Short mmCIF file of C-alpha atoms in Angstrom, two decimals:
data_model
loop_
_atom_site.label_atom_id
_atom_site.label_comp_id
_atom_site.label_asym_id
_atom_site.label_seq_id
_atom_site.Cartn_x
_atom_site.Cartn_y
_atom_site.Cartn_z
CA SER A 5 97.33 84.52 78.80
CA ALA A 6 98.48 85.07 82.35
CA PRO A 7 102.23 85.17 83.03
CA PRO A 8 103.77 82.51 85.33
CA PRO A 9 103.40 83.14 89.08
CA VAL A 10 106.09 85.31 90.69
CA PRO A 11 108.40 83.37 93.03
CA PRO A 12 108.66 84.43 96.67
CA ARG A 13 111.01 87.29 97.37
CA SER A 14 114.10 86.60 99.46
CA ALA A 15 115.98 89.22 101.43
CA SER A 16 119.46 90.22 100.31
CA PRO A 17 121.87 92.92 101.51
CA LEU A 18 122.14 96.20 99.75
CA ALA A 19 125.40 97.37 98.26
CA GLN A 20 126.74 100.45 99.96
CA LYS A 21 127.63 102.49 96.92
CA ALA A 22 125.00 101.28 94.43
CA LEU A 23 121.42 100.80 95.36
CA ARG A 24 120.20 97.37 94.32
CA VAL A 25 116.56 96.63 95.06
CA GLN A 26 115.05 93.18 94.56
CA LEU A 27 111.56 93.71 93.06
CA GLN A 28 108.66 91.47 92.41
CA ILE A 29 107.23 91.88 88.92
CA GLY A 30 103.58 92.92 89.09
CA ALA A 31 102.21 92.66 85.63
CA GLN A 32 99.70 89.94 86.48
CA LEU A 33 97.44 92.42 84.84
CA ARG A 34 98.59 94.11 81.66
CA SER A 35 96.48 95.79 79.07
CA SER A 36 97.71 96.66 75.55
CA LEU A 37 96.31 98.66 72.68
CA GLN A 38 97.40 100.40 69.57
CA LEU A 39 97.59 104.23 69.79
CA ARG A 40 97.25 105.95 66.45
CA MET A 41 98.66 109.49 66.15
CA GLY A 42 97.32 111.96 63.61
CA LYS A 43 94.04 113.35 62.38
CA SER A 44 92.97 110.11 60.65
CA PHE A 45 92.86 106.55 61.98
CA ASP A 46 94.34 105.61 58.59
CA GLY A 47 97.54 107.49 59.39
CA PRO A 48 100.88 105.70 59.42
CA ASP A 49 102.05 106.45 62.98
CA VAL A 50 100.93 103.67 65.24
CA TYR A 51 102.43 103.06 68.72
CA ALA A 52 102.02 100.11 71.02
CA PHE A 53 100.67 101.07 74.49
CA SER A 54 100.85 98.89 77.62
CA GLN A 55 99.69 99.49 81.16
CA VAL A 56 101.55 97.53 83.84
CA ASP A 57 100.85 97.19 87.56
CA ALA A 58 104.36 97.44 89.15
CA PHE A 59 105.57 96.39 92.57
CA THR A 60 102.87 93.78 93.05
CA ALA A 61 101.76 90.30 92.10
CA VAL A 62 98.03 91.10 92.52
CA PRO A 63 96.03 92.80 89.75
CA PHE A 64 94.65 96.27 90.45
CA THR A 65 97.22 96.93 93.16
CA GLY A 66 100.75 98.32 93.24
CA ASN A 67 101.47 101.33 91.04
CA PRO A 68 100.28 101.38 87.39
CA ALA A 69 102.44 102.88 84.69
CA ALA A 70 101.99 103.30 80.99
CA VAL A 71 104.67 102.15 78.55
CA MET A 72 105.02 103.29 74.97
CA GLU A 73 107.80 102.51 72.46
CA MET A 74 108.79 105.40 70.18
CA THR A 75 109.57 103.46 67.01
CA LYS A 76 110.35 106.56 64.87
CA GLY A 77 112.12 108.66 67.49
CA PHE A 78 110.55 110.61 70.36
CA LEU A 79 107.54 112.70 69.50
CA PRO A 80 107.74 116.41 70.29
CA ASP A 81 107.75 117.11 74.03
CA LYS A 82 104.35 118.76 73.78
CA GLN A 83 102.80 115.61 72.37
CA LEU A 84 104.48 113.38 74.94
CA GLN A 85 103.07 115.56 77.69
CA GLN A 86 99.62 115.43 76.15
CA ILE A 87 99.69 111.68 75.95
CA ALA A 88 100.83 111.45 79.58
CA ALA A 89 98.08 113.85 80.64
CA GLU A 90 95.44 111.83 78.90
CA ASN A 91 96.79 108.57 80.40
CA ASN A 92 96.39 110.26 83.79
CA LEU A 93 98.72 107.80 85.56
CA ALA A 94 101.53 108.81 87.92
CA GLU A 95 104.01 108.21 85.08
CA THR A 96 104.09 107.28 81.43
CA SER A 97 107.39 105.88 80.18
CA PHE A 98 108.46 106.54 76.58
CA TRP A 99 111.33 104.50 75.21
CA GLN A 100 113.33 103.98 72.03
CA ARG A 101 116.17 101.67 71.05
CA ARG A 102 119.57 103.34 70.78
CA PRO A 103 120.92 103.28 67.21
CA ALA A 104 124.27 101.69 67.97
CA GLN A 105 123.93 98.52 70.11
CA GLU A 106 127.03 97.41 71.96
CA GLY A 107 127.71 94.50 74.20
CA ALA A 108 126.22 90.96 74.25
CA PRO A 109 123.09 90.04 72.30
CA SER A 110 121.36 89.58 75.63
CA GLU A 111 121.84 93.26 76.42
CA LEU A 112 119.80 96.11 75.02
CA SER A 113 120.47 99.86 75.30
CA ILE A 114 117.43 102.06 75.57
CA ASP A 115 116.65 105.78 75.72
CA LEU A 116 114.01 106.25 78.39
CA ARG A 117 111.91 109.31 79.46
CA TRP A 118 109.21 109.66 82.07
CA PHE A 119 106.25 112.07 82.15
CA THR A 120 103.68 112.68 84.86
CA PRO A 121 100.35 114.18 83.76
CA THR A 122 102.01 117.68 84.10
CA VAL A 123 105.82 117.49 83.79
CA GLU A 124 108.81 115.39 82.69
CA VAL A 125 110.72 113.93 85.63
CA GLU A 126 114.34 113.00 86.06
CA LEU A 127 113.86 109.62 87.73
CA CYS A 128 111.03 107.12 88.18
CA GLY A 129 111.27 103.61 89.64
CA HIS A 130 107.93 101.96 88.98
CA ALA A 131 107.70 103.18 85.36
CA THR A 132 111.26 101.85 84.79
CA LEU A 133 110.23 98.47 86.14
CA ALA A 134 107.05 98.48 84.01
CA CYS A 135 109.12 99.31 80.96
CA ALA A 136 111.73 96.67 81.66
CA HIS A 137 109.04 94.04 82.23
CA THR A 138 107.30 94.97 78.95
CA ILE A 139 110.52 94.78 76.90
CA MET A 140 111.74 91.52 78.48
CA GLU A 141 108.37 89.85 78.17
CA GLU A 142 108.34 90.62 74.44
CA GLN A 143 112.06 89.74 74.04
CA PRO A 144 112.83 86.70 76.21
CA ALA A 145 116.45 86.53 75.02
CA VAL A 146 117.18 89.93 76.60
CA SER A 147 118.37 89.63 80.22
CA LYS A 148 119.93 93.05 80.77
CA LEU A 149 118.73 96.56 79.91
CA LEU A 150 120.78 99.75 79.99
CA PHE A 151 118.43 102.68 80.29
CA HIS A 152 119.91 106.02 79.25
CA THR A 153 118.01 108.65 81.21
CA LEU A 154 118.26 112.13 82.70
CA SER A 155 119.60 110.49 85.83
CA GLY A 156 122.36 108.66 83.94
CA ILE A 157 122.45 104.94 83.01
CA LEU A 158 120.06 102.73 84.98
CA THR A 159 120.54 98.99 84.75
CA VAL A 160 117.84 96.36 85.01
CA THR A 161 118.84 92.68 85.07
CA ARG A 162 116.67 89.60 84.91
CA LEU A 163 117.65 87.17 87.72
CA PRO A 164 117.55 83.35 87.38
CA ASP A 165 114.30 83.24 89.29
CA ASN A 166 112.74 85.69 86.79
CA ARG A 167 112.67 88.62 89.16
CA LEU A 168 114.08 91.97 87.94
CA GLN A 169 116.86 93.77 89.77
CA MET A 170 117.08 97.55 89.25
CA GLU A 171 120.28 99.43 90.01
CA PHE A 172 119.56 103.03 90.89
CA PRO A 173 121.66 105.92 92.20
CA ALA A 174 122.04 106.54 95.96
CA HIS A 175 121.13 110.17 96.73
CA VAL A 176 123.26 112.13 99.13
CA LEU A 177 120.93 114.45 101.18
CA GLN A 178 121.80 117.13 103.71
CA PRO A 179 119.97 117.87 106.99
CA ARG A 180 117.58 120.78 106.57
CA PRO A 181 116.22 121.76 110.00
CA ASP A 182 114.96 125.02 108.49
CA LEU A 183 112.25 122.99 106.65
CA ILE A 184 110.88 121.13 109.67
CA ASP A 185 108.17 123.65 110.54
CA ALA A 186 107.01 124.11 106.95
CA VAL A 187 106.86 120.35 106.40
CA GLY A 188 104.98 119.85 109.68
CA SER A 189 102.42 122.48 108.62
CA ALA A 190 102.01 120.83 105.24
CA VAL A 191 101.36 117.29 106.46
CA GLY A 192 99.77 117.80 109.87
CA GLN A 193 102.55 116.03 111.81
CA VAL A 194 105.92 117.52 112.85
CA PRO A 195 108.90 115.53 111.62
CA THR A 196 112.01 114.87 113.77
CA GLU A 197 114.34 115.49 110.79
CA VAL A 198 114.19 116.74 107.21
CA PHE A 199 116.83 116.02 104.58
CA TRP A 200 117.17 117.67 101.23
CA ALA A 201 119.93 118.70 98.81
CA GLU A 202 119.61 121.61 96.32
CA GLY A 203 119.11 120.15 92.88
CA GLN A 204 117.31 117.00 94.11
CA ARG A 205 113.62 116.76 93.32
CA ASP A 206 112.51 115.21 96.65
CA ALA A 207 113.00 115.95 100.34
CA LEU A 208 112.85 113.27 102.99
CA ALA A 209 111.06 113.89 106.26
CA LEU A 210 111.56 111.39 109.14
CA PHE A 211 108.93 110.91 111.82
CA ALA A 212 108.98 109.24 115.25
CA SER A 213 106.84 106.24 114.45
CA PRO A 214 104.85 104.50 111.67
CA THR A 215 101.68 105.67 113.34
CA HIS A 216 102.67 109.27 112.50
CA ILE A 217 102.89 108.25 108.84
CA LEU A 218 99.39 106.80 108.95
CA ASP A 219 98.06 109.88 110.61
CA LEU A 220 99.41 112.40 108.08
CA THR A 221 96.85 114.89 106.81
CA PRO A 222 98.57 116.37 103.74
CA ASP A 223 97.61 119.86 102.56
CA MET A 224 98.35 119.83 98.81
CA SER A 225 98.41 123.62 98.61
CA LYS A 226 101.08 123.89 101.31
CA LEU A 227 103.03 120.95 99.88
CA SER A 228 103.14 122.78 96.54
CA GLU A 229 104.80 125.74 98.28
CA LEU A 230 107.73 123.74 99.63
CA PRO A 231 111.10 124.22 97.82
CA PRO A 232 111.37 120.51 96.79
CA ARG A 233 108.96 119.30 94.21
CA GLY A 234 108.24 116.04 96.12
CA LEU A 235 108.18 114.97 99.76
CA ILE A 236 108.93 111.53 101.13
CA CYS A 237 107.55 110.96 104.66
CA SER A 238 108.99 107.95 106.46
CA ALA A 239 109.50 106.23 109.82
CA ALA A 240 111.42 103.13 110.85
CA GLY A 241 109.50 100.03 111.81
CA SER A 242 105.98 98.76 111.17
CA PRO A 243 102.51 99.87 112.11
CA PRO A 244 101.07 98.05 115.13
CA GLY A 245 99.75 94.61 114.24
CA GLY A 246 101.12 94.76 110.72
CA PRO A 247 103.80 92.77 108.86
CA ALA A 248 107.39 93.39 109.80
CA TYR A 249 109.02 96.08 107.62
CA ASP A 250 112.30 97.98 107.91
CA PHE A 251 110.43 101.24 107.30
CA VAL A 252 107.20 102.67 106.02
CA TYR A 253 106.77 105.75 103.79
CA ARG A 254 104.35 107.91 101.86
CA PHE A 255 105.11 110.19 98.90
CA PHE A 256 103.48 113.47 97.84
CA ALA A 257 104.30 115.51 94.72
CA PRO A 258 101.35 117.78 93.78
CA ARG A 259 103.62 120.09 91.83
CA CYS A 260 104.28 117.13 89.53
CA GLY A 261 100.62 116.30 89.11
CA ILE A 262 100.82 113.49 91.75
CA THR A 263 98.83 114.04 94.92
CA GLU A 264 99.95 110.77 96.63
CA ASP A 265 101.80 108.03 94.85
CA PRO A 266 100.71 104.43 95.69
CA THR A 267 104.37 103.37 95.85
CA THR A 268 107.49 105.19 94.67
CA GLY A 269 110.60 103.38 93.47
CA SER A 270 112.76 106.50 93.21
CA ALA A 271 112.11 107.28 96.87
CA GLN A 272 114.32 104.31 97.78
CA CYS A 273 117.30 106.28 96.40
CA SER A 274 116.94 108.59 99.38
CA LEU A 275 115.41 106.25 101.98
CA VAL A 276 117.94 103.43 101.86
CA PRO A 277 121.14 105.55 102.27
CA VAL A 278 119.55 107.60 105.10
#
């Protein structure tokens, strides 16, 4: 059965030190199946699989992510990567309950990992949202999730209007004028500024206008040669004739098996502070 309609989203200020993003739950379309591991379909290892459209209220839009609960502990990394490759989505999230649960009954502590079709990543927004939605839909009494990840503890809270609020880290990036020419060559438009910090996966390139973002012509080979694994391209404002936005962006990560992501939650960790 279809979930209840998502209420309209209202604007709210962002905290300065912790990035809080109000998100509409997509998941109007969700598919589930049982995935059996092993040589025989009679084998004992059966895992629930869900695919959720995140960041949208319209089926077949937003960013789809796969969600799988690891009921007997995480499978070997090689198998997790093979599953993610076969899913062929930007990310597959694998989660398991932590053995010792602390806090209120409405809180749940989860170990969470994300895999693209080619690599494990340290942070992913839309697959976290998809995972949180899946868990909270199946367990209505749970209103707060503590995800233990490679990026630390990420908190997702169910709000009174049934939206989910994700609390993610705010990335501190440094100006990198030495990357401007290489980024310009890779995307076909020269940015005004580039920000990146050693150790961060993604760089952020700022452009003069939203039109520049629409006119990007990314060269995946050149993007793969940049030092950061992913590139966020952004500009303040809205395209001519479009809805009013604070900024627009596109995200490319061919080295992670993602040519262009439909929408990227983790990019907000860099975009909002800058």
